[in-house]
CSV table of C-alpha atoms in Angstrom, one decimal:
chain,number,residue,atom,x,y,z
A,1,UNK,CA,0.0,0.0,0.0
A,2,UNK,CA,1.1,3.2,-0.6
A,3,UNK,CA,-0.2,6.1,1.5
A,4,UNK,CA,0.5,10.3,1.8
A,5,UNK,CA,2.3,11.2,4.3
A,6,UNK,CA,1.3,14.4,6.0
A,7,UNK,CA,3.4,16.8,7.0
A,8,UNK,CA,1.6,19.1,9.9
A,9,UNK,CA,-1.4,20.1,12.0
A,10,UNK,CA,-2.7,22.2,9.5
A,11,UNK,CA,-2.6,19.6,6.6
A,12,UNK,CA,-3.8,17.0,8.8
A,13,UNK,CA,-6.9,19.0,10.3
A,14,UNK,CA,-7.7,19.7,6.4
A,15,UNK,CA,-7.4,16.1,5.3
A,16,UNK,CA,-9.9,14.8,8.5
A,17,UNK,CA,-12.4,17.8,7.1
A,18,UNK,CA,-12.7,16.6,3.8
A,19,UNK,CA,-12.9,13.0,4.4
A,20,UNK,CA,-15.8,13.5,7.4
A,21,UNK,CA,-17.6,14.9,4.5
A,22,UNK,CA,-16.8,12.3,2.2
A,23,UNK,CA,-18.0,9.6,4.4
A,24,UNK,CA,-21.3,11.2,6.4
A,25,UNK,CA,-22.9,10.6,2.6
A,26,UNK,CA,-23.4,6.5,2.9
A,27,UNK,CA,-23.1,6.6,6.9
A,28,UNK,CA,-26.9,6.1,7.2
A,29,UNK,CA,-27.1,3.3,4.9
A,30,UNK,CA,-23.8,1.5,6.3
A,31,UNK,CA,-25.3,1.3,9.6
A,32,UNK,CA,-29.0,0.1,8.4
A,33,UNK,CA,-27.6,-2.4,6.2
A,34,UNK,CA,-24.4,-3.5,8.2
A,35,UNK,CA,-21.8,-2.9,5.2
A,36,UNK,CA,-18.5,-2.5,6.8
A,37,UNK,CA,-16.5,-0.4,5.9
A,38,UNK,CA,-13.5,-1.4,4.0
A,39,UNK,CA,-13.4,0.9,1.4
A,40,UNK,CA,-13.4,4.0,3.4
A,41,UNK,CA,-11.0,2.6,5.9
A,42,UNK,CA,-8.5,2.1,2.9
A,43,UNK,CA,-9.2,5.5,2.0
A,44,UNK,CA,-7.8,6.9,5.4
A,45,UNK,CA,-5.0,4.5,5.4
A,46,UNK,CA,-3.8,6.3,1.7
A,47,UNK,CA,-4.9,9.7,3.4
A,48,UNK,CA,-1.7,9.5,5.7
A,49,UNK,CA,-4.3,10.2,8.3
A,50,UNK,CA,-3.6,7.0,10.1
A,51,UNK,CA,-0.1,8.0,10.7
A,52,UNK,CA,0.0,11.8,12.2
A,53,UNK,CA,1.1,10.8,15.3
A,54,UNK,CA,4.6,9.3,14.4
A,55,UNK,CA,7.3,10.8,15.8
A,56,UNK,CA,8.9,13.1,13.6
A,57,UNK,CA,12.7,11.9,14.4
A,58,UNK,CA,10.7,8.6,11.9
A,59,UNK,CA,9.2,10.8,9.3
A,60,UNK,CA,5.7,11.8,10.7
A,61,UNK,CA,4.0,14.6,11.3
A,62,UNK,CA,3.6,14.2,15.3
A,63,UNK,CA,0.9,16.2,15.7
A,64,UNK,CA,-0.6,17.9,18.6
A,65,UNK,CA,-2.9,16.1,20.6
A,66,UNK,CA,-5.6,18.9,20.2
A,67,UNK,CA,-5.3,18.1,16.8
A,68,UNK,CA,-5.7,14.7,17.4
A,69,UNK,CA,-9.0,15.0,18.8
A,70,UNK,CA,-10.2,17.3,16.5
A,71,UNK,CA,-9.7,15.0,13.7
A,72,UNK,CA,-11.7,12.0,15.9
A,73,UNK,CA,-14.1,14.6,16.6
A,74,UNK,CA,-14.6,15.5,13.2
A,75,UNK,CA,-15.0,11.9,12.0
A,76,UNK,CA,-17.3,10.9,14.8
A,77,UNK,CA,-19.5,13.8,13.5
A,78,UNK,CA,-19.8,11.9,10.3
A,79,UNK,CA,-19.6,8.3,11.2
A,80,UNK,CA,-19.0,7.4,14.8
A,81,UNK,CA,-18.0,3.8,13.9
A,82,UNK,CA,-15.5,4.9,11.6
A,83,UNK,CA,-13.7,6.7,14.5
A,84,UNK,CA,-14.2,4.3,17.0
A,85,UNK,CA,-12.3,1.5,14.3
A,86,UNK,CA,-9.3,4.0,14.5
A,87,UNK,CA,-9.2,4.7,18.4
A,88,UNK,CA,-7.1,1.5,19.0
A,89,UNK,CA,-5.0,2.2,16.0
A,90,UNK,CA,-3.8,4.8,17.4
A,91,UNK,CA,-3.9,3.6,21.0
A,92,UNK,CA,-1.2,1.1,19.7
A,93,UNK,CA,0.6,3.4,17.9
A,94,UNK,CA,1.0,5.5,20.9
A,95,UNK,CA,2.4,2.4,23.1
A,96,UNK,CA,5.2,2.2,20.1
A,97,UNK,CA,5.8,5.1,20.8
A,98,UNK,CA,6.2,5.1,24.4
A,99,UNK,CA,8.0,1.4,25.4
A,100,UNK,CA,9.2,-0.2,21.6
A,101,UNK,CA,12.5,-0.3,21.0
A,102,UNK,CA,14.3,1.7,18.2
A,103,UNK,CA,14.7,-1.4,16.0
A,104,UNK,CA,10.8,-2.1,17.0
A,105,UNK,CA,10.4,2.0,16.3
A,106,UNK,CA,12.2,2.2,12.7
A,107,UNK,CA,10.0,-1.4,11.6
A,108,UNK,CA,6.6,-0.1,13.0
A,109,UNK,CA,6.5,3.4,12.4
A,110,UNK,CA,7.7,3.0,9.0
A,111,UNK,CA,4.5,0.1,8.6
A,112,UNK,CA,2.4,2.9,10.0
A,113,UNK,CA,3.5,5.3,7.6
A,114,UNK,CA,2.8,2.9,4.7
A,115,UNK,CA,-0.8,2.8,5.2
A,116,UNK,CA,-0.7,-0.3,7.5
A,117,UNK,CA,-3.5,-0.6,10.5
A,118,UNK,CA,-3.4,-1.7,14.2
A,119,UNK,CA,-6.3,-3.4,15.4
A,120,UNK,CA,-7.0,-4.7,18.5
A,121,UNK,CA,-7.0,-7.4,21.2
A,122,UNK,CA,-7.0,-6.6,24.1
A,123,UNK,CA,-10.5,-7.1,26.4
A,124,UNK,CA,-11.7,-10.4,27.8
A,125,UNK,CA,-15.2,-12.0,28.6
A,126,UNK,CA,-16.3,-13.9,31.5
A,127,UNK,CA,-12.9,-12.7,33.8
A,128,UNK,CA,-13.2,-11.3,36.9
A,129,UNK,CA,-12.9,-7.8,35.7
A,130,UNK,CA,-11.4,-6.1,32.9
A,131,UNK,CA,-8.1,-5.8,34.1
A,132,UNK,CA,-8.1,-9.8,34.7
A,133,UNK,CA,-6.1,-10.9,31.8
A,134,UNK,CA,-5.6,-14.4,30.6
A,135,UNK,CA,-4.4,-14.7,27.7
A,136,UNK,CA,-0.8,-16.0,27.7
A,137,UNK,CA,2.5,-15.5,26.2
A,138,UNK,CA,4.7,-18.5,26.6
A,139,UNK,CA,8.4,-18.5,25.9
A,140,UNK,CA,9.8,-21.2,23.6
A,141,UNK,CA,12.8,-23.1,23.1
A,142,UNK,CA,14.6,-21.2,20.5
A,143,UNK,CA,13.6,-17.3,22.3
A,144,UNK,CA,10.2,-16.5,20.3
A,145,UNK,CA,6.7,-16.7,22.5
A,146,UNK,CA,3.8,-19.0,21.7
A,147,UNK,CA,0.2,-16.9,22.3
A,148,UNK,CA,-2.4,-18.5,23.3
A,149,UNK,CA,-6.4,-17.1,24.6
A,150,UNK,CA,-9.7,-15.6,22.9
A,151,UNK,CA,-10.2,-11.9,23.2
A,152,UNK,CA,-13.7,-10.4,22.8
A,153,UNK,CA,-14.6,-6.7,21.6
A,154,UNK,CA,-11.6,-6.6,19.1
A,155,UNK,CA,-12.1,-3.4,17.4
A,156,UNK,CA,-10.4,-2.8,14.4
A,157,UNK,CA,-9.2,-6.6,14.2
A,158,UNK,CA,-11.1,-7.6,11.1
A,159,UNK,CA,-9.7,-4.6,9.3
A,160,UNK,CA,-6.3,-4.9,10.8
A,161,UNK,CA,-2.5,-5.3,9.5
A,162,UNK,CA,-1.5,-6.2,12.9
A,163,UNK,CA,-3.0,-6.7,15.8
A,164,UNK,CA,-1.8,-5.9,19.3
A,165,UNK,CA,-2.5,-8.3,21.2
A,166,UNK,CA,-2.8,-8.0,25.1
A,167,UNK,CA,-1.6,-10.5,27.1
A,168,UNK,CA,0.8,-11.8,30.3
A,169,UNK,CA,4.2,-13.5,30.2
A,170,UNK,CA,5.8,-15.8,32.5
A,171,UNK,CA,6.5,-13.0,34.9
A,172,UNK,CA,2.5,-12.2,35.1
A,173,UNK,CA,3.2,-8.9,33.5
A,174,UNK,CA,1.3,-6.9,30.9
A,175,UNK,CA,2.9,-7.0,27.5
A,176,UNK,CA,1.8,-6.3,23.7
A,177,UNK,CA,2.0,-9.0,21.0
A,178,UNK,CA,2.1,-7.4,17.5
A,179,UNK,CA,1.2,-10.0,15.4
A,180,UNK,CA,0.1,-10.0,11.6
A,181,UNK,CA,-3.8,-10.5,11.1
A,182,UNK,CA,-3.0,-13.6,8.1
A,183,UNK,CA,-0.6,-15.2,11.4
A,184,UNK,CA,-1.1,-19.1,11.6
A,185,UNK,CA,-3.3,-19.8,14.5
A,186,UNK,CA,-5.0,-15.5,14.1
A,187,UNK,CA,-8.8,-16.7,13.7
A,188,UNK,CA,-10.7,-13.2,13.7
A,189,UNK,CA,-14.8,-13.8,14.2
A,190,UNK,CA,-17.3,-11.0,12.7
A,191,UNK,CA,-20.0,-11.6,15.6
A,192,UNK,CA,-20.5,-8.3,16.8
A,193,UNK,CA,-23.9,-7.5,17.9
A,194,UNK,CA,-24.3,-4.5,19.2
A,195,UNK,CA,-27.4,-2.5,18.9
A,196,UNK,CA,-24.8,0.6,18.1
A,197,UNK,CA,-21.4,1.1,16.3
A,198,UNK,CA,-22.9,-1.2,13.9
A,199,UNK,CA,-19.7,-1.3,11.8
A,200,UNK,CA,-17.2,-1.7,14.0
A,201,UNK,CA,-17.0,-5.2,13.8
A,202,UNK,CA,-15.8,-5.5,17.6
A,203,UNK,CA,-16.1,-9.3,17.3
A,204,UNK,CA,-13.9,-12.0,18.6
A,205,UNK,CA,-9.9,-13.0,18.2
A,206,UNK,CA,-9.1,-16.3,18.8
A,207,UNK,CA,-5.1,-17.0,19.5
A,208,UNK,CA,-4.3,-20.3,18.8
A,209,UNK,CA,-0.6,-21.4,19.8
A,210,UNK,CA,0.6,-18.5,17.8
A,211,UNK,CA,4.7,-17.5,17.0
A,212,UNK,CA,5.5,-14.3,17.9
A,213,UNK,CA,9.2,-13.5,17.8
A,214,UNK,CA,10.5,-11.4,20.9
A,215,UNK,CA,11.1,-8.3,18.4
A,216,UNK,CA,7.1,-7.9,18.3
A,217,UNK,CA,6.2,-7.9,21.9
A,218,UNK,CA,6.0,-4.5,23.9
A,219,UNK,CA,6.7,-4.5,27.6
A,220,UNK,CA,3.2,-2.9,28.3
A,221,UNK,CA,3.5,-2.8,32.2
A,222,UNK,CA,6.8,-0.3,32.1
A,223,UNK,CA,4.3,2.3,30.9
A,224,UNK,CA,2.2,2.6,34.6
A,225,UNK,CA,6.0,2.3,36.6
A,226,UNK,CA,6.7,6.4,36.3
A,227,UNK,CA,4.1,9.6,34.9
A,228,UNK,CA,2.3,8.1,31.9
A,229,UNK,CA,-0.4,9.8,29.7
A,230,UNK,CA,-1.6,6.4,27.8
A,231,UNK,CA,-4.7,6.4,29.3
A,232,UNK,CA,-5.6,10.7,28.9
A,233,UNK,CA,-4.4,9.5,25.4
A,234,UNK,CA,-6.5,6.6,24.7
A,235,UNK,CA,-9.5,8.4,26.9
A,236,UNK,CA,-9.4,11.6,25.2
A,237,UNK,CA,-10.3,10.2,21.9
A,238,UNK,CA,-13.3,8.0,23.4
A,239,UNK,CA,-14.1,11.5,24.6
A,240,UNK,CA,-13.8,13.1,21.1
A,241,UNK,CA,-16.2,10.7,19.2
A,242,UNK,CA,-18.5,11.6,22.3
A,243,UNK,CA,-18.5,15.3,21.3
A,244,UNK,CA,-18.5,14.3,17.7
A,245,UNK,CA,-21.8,12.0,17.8
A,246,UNK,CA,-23.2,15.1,19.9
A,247,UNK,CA,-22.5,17.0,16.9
A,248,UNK,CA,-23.5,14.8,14.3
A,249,UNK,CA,-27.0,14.3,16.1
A,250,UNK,CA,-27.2,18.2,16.8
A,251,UNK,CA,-26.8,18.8,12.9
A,252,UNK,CA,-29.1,15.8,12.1
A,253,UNK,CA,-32.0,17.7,14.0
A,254,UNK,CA,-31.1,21.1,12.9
A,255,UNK,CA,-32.2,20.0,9.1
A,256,UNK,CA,-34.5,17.7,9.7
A,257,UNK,CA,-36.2,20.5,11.7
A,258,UNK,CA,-35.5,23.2,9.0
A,259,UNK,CA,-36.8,21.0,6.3
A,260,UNK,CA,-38.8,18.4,7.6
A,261,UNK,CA,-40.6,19.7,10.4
A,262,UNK,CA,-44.2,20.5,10.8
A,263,UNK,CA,-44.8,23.5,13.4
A,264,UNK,CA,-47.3,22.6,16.3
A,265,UNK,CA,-50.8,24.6,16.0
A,266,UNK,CA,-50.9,26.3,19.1
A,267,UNK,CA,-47.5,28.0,17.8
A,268,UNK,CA,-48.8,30.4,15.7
A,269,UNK,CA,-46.0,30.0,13.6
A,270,UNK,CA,-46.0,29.1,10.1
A,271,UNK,CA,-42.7,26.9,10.5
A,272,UNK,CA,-40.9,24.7,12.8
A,273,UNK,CA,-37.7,26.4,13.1
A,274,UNK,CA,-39.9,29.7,14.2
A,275,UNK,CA,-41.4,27.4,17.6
A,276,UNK,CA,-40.4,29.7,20.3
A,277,UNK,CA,-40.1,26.4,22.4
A,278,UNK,CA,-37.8,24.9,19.7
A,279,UNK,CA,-35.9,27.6,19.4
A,280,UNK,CA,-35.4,27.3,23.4
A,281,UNK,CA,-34.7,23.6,23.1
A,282,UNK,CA,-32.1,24.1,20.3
A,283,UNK,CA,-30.2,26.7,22.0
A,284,UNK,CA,-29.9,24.7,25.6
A,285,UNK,CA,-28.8,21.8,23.1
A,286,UNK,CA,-26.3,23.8,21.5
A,287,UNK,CA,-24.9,25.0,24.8
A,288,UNK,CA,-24.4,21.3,26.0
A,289,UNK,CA,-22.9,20.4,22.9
A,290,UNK,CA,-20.1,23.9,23.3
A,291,UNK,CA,-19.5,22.8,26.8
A,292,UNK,CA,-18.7,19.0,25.7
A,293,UNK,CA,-16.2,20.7,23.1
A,294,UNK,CA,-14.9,23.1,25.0
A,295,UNK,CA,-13.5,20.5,27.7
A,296,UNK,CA,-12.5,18.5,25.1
A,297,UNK,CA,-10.5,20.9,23.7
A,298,UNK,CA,-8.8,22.4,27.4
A,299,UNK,CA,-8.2,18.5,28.1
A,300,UNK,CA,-5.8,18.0,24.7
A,301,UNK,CA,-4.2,21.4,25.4
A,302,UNK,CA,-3.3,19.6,29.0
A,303,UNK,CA,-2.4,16.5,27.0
A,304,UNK,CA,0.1,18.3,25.2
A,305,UNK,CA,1.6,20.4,28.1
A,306,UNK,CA,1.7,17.4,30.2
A,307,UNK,CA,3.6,15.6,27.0
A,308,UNK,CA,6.3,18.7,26.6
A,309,UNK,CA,7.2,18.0,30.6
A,310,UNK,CA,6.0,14.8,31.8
A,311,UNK,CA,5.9,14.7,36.1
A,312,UNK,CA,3.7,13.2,38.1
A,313,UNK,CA,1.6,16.5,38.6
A,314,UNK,CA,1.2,17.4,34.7
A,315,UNK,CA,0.2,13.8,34.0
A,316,UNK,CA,-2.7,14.0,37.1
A,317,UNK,CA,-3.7,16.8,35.6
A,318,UNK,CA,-4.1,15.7,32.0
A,319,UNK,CA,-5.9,12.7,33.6
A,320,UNK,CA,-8.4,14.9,35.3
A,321,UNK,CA,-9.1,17.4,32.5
A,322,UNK,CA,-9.7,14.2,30.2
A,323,UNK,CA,-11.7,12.6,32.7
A,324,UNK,CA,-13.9,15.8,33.3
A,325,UNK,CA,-14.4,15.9,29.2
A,326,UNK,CA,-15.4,12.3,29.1
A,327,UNK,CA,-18.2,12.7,31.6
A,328,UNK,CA,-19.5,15.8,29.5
A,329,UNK,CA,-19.2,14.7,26.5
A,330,UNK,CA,-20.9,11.3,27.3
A,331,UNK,CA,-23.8,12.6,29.0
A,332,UNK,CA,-24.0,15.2,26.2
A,333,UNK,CA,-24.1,13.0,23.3
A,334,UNK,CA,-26.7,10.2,24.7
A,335,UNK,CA,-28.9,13.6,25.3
A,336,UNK,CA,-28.5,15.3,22.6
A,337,UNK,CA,-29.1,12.2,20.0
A,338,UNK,CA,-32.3,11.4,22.6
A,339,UNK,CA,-33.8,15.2,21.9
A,340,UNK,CA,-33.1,14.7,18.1
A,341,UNK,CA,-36.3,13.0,18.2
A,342,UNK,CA,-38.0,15.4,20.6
A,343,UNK,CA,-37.6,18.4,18.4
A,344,UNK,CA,-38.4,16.8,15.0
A,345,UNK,CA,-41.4,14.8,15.7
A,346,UNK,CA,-43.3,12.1,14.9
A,347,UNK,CA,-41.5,11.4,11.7
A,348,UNK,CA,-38.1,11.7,12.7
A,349,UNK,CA,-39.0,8.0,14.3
A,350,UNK,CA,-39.1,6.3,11.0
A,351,UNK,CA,-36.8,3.2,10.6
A,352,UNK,CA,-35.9,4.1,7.1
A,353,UNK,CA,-34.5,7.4,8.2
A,354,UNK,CA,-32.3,5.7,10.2
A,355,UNK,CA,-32.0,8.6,12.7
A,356,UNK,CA,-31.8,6.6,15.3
A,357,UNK,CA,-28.7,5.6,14.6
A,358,UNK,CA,-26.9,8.7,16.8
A,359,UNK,CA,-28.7,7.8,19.7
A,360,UNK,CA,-27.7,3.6,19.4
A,361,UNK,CA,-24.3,4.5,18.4
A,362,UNK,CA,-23.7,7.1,21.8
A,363,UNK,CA,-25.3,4.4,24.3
A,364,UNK,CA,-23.3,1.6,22.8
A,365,UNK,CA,-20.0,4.0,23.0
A,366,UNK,CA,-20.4,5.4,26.5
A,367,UNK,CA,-20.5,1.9,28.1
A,368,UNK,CA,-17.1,1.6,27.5
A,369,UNK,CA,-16.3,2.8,30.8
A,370,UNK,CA,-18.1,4.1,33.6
A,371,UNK,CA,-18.2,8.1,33.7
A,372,UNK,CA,-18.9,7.5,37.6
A,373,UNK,CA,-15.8,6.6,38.4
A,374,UNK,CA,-14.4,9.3,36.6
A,375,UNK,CA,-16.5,11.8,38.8
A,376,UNK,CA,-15.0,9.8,41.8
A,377,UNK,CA,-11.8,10.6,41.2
A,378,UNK,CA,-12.5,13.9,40.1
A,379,UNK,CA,-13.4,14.6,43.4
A,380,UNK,CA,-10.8,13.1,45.4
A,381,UNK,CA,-8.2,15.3,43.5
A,382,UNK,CA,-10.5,18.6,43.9
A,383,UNK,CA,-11.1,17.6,47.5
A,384,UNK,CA,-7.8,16.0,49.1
A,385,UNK,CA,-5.4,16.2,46.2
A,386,UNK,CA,-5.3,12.9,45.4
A,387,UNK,CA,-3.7,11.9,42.1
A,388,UNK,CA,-5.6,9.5,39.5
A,389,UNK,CA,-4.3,5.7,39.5
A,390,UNK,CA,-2.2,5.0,36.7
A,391,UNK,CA,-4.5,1.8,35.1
A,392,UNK,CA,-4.9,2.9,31.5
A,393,UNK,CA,-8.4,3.9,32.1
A,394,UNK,CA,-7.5,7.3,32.9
């Protein structure tokens, strides 16, 4: 494959605009009729979109992490389970980044550059929680690891290059297995069923006595020994599709009621988009929705500051302002995709309209994890000063 490589922030937030438009047209019908989306995926792989966050020392743009989450945001707008497909990618990217070794470095970052996509293995079903991992890497004779377990929710595996695989060596340790989607014993299910992100195909990754060579495992459990930011990183773009569904949904209602839209008789209007009460609906919607973007935008900048001097205090930080964004933006996009209906009617109900869509794909999205616990710890920082765990989730 050969993909564009982009060069800025600029050129990247330009490329994300252009494709979000390019891909709301279909979105509808992908999601009604369950056509993944393969096509478009290729088309951001030979964007150069895919690889914005490699380091510039390896020929990437490294962009900002406000940019980041602009161009999620953007996309989510448009096609939330297009942007979920790439959080991981760029999850794993960012663990390259962070723990691979500069022979591990030159080999991925120059795959990610080509176009190539991380998937993703990582969660498990029917453990204790989700931090109970199972799946095993086992060393062999001649140095190389056999994996071996079944991983459930594996966004971005059926569409994957490599997928990075998340399991425990003989130490009990938390480590990353890169391996290549076509590997020997790599048997990647489509049974997702989830009443949202339709597209996603977060199905299941079965790992059958697979060789991996040391050179593709990641010592994952390094990251959480000192400051980190993986988990403001990975949560920060959950947060961005969030605010981007909020927006999508806001925009869906705005024409539907412009167009669409029958005023009610005791308005005295002679059009929907005149119904004082509408009006009044719209503009508290359009407020949650500014908020939701507005903290999404403060917690990137923290992100980034926390990135150009990484201590334990500018990484709490980032963790907080993220977490504070998630919780908004979660409870804004499951209301605002609920009050689509509310301000358009009757008709905005339809099936074939496919409407609904916003509202399935910000309920399936927000159980990911729960915003409560983000409020606790919130609070115990305002309150006492205490700093956010280091788990990932954060």
């Amino acid at each position: 494959m050969t993909a564009k490589v982009i060069t800025d922030n600029v050129e990247a937030l330009a490329v994300a605009a252009v494709l979000a438009d390019e891909f709301r047209t279909g979105a509808a019908t992908r999601d009604s009729e369950r056509r993944l989306p393969r096509e478009e995926l290729d088309r951001l792989s030979a964007s150069g979109l895919l690889a914005v966050t490699v380091p510039a020392a390896y020929g990437g743009a490294d962009v900002r992490q406000e940019t980041l989450a602009e161009i999620f945001r953007l996309l989510a707008a448009a096609d939330a389970s297009l942007a979920q497909i790439l959080q991981n990618h760029f999850v794993y990217v960012n663990v390259i980044r962070r723990q691979g070794t500069l022979p591990q470095s030159e080999f991925f970052f120059a795959e990610v550059l080509a176009g190539r996509r991380f998937g993703n293995a990582q969660s498990e079903a029917g453990t204790k929680h989700v931090q109970d991992i199972r799946t095993r890497l086992e060393p062999a004779p001649d140095g190389s690891y056999v994996l071996s377990g079944v991983k459930h929710y594996s966004t971005g595996a059926l569409f994957a290059d490599w997928i990075p695989v998340l399991a425990r060596a003989e130490d009990d340790n938390l480590h990353v297995a890169y391996v290549p989607r076509d590997a020997d014993g790599v048997t990647v299910v489509d049974d997702w069923d989830g009443m949202g992100q339709r597209t996603t195909a977060s199905g299941t990754v079965h790992l059958d006595a697979v060789a991996v060579p040391a050179d593709r495992i990641v010592p994952h459990h390094l990251t959480f020994q000192g400051p980190q930011l993986h988990g403001a990183v990975a949560q920060l773009l959950h947060a961005a599709i969030d605010a981007g569904i909020a927006a999508g949904a806001l925009a869906e209602a705005v024409e539907f009621v412009r167009t669409k839209s029958r005023p009610w008789f005791e308005s005295g209007v002679d059009t929907a988009a005149e119904d004082p009460l509408l009006i009044q609906r719209f503009g508290e919607l359009a407020i949650q929705v500014r908020a939701s973007e507005a903290l999404l935008g403060a917690a990137a900048r923290a992100v980034d500051a926390a990135g150009a001097d990484l201590t334990e205090d500018s990484a709490a930080e980032a963790s907080i302002a993220v977490a504070a964004a998630k919780v908004h933006t979660a409870a804004t996009a499951v209301e605002v995709a609920g009050a689509l209906f509310e301000v358009s009617g009757t008709r905005s109900a339809l099936n074939a309209l496919n409407l609904h869509r916003h509202w399935r794909d910000a309920r399936t999205h927000t159980l990911h994890d729960p915003a409560r616990w983000k409020i606790q710890h919130i609070g115990r920082h305002v309150l006492n000063g205490t700093k956010p765990p280091r788990h990932g989730l954060l």
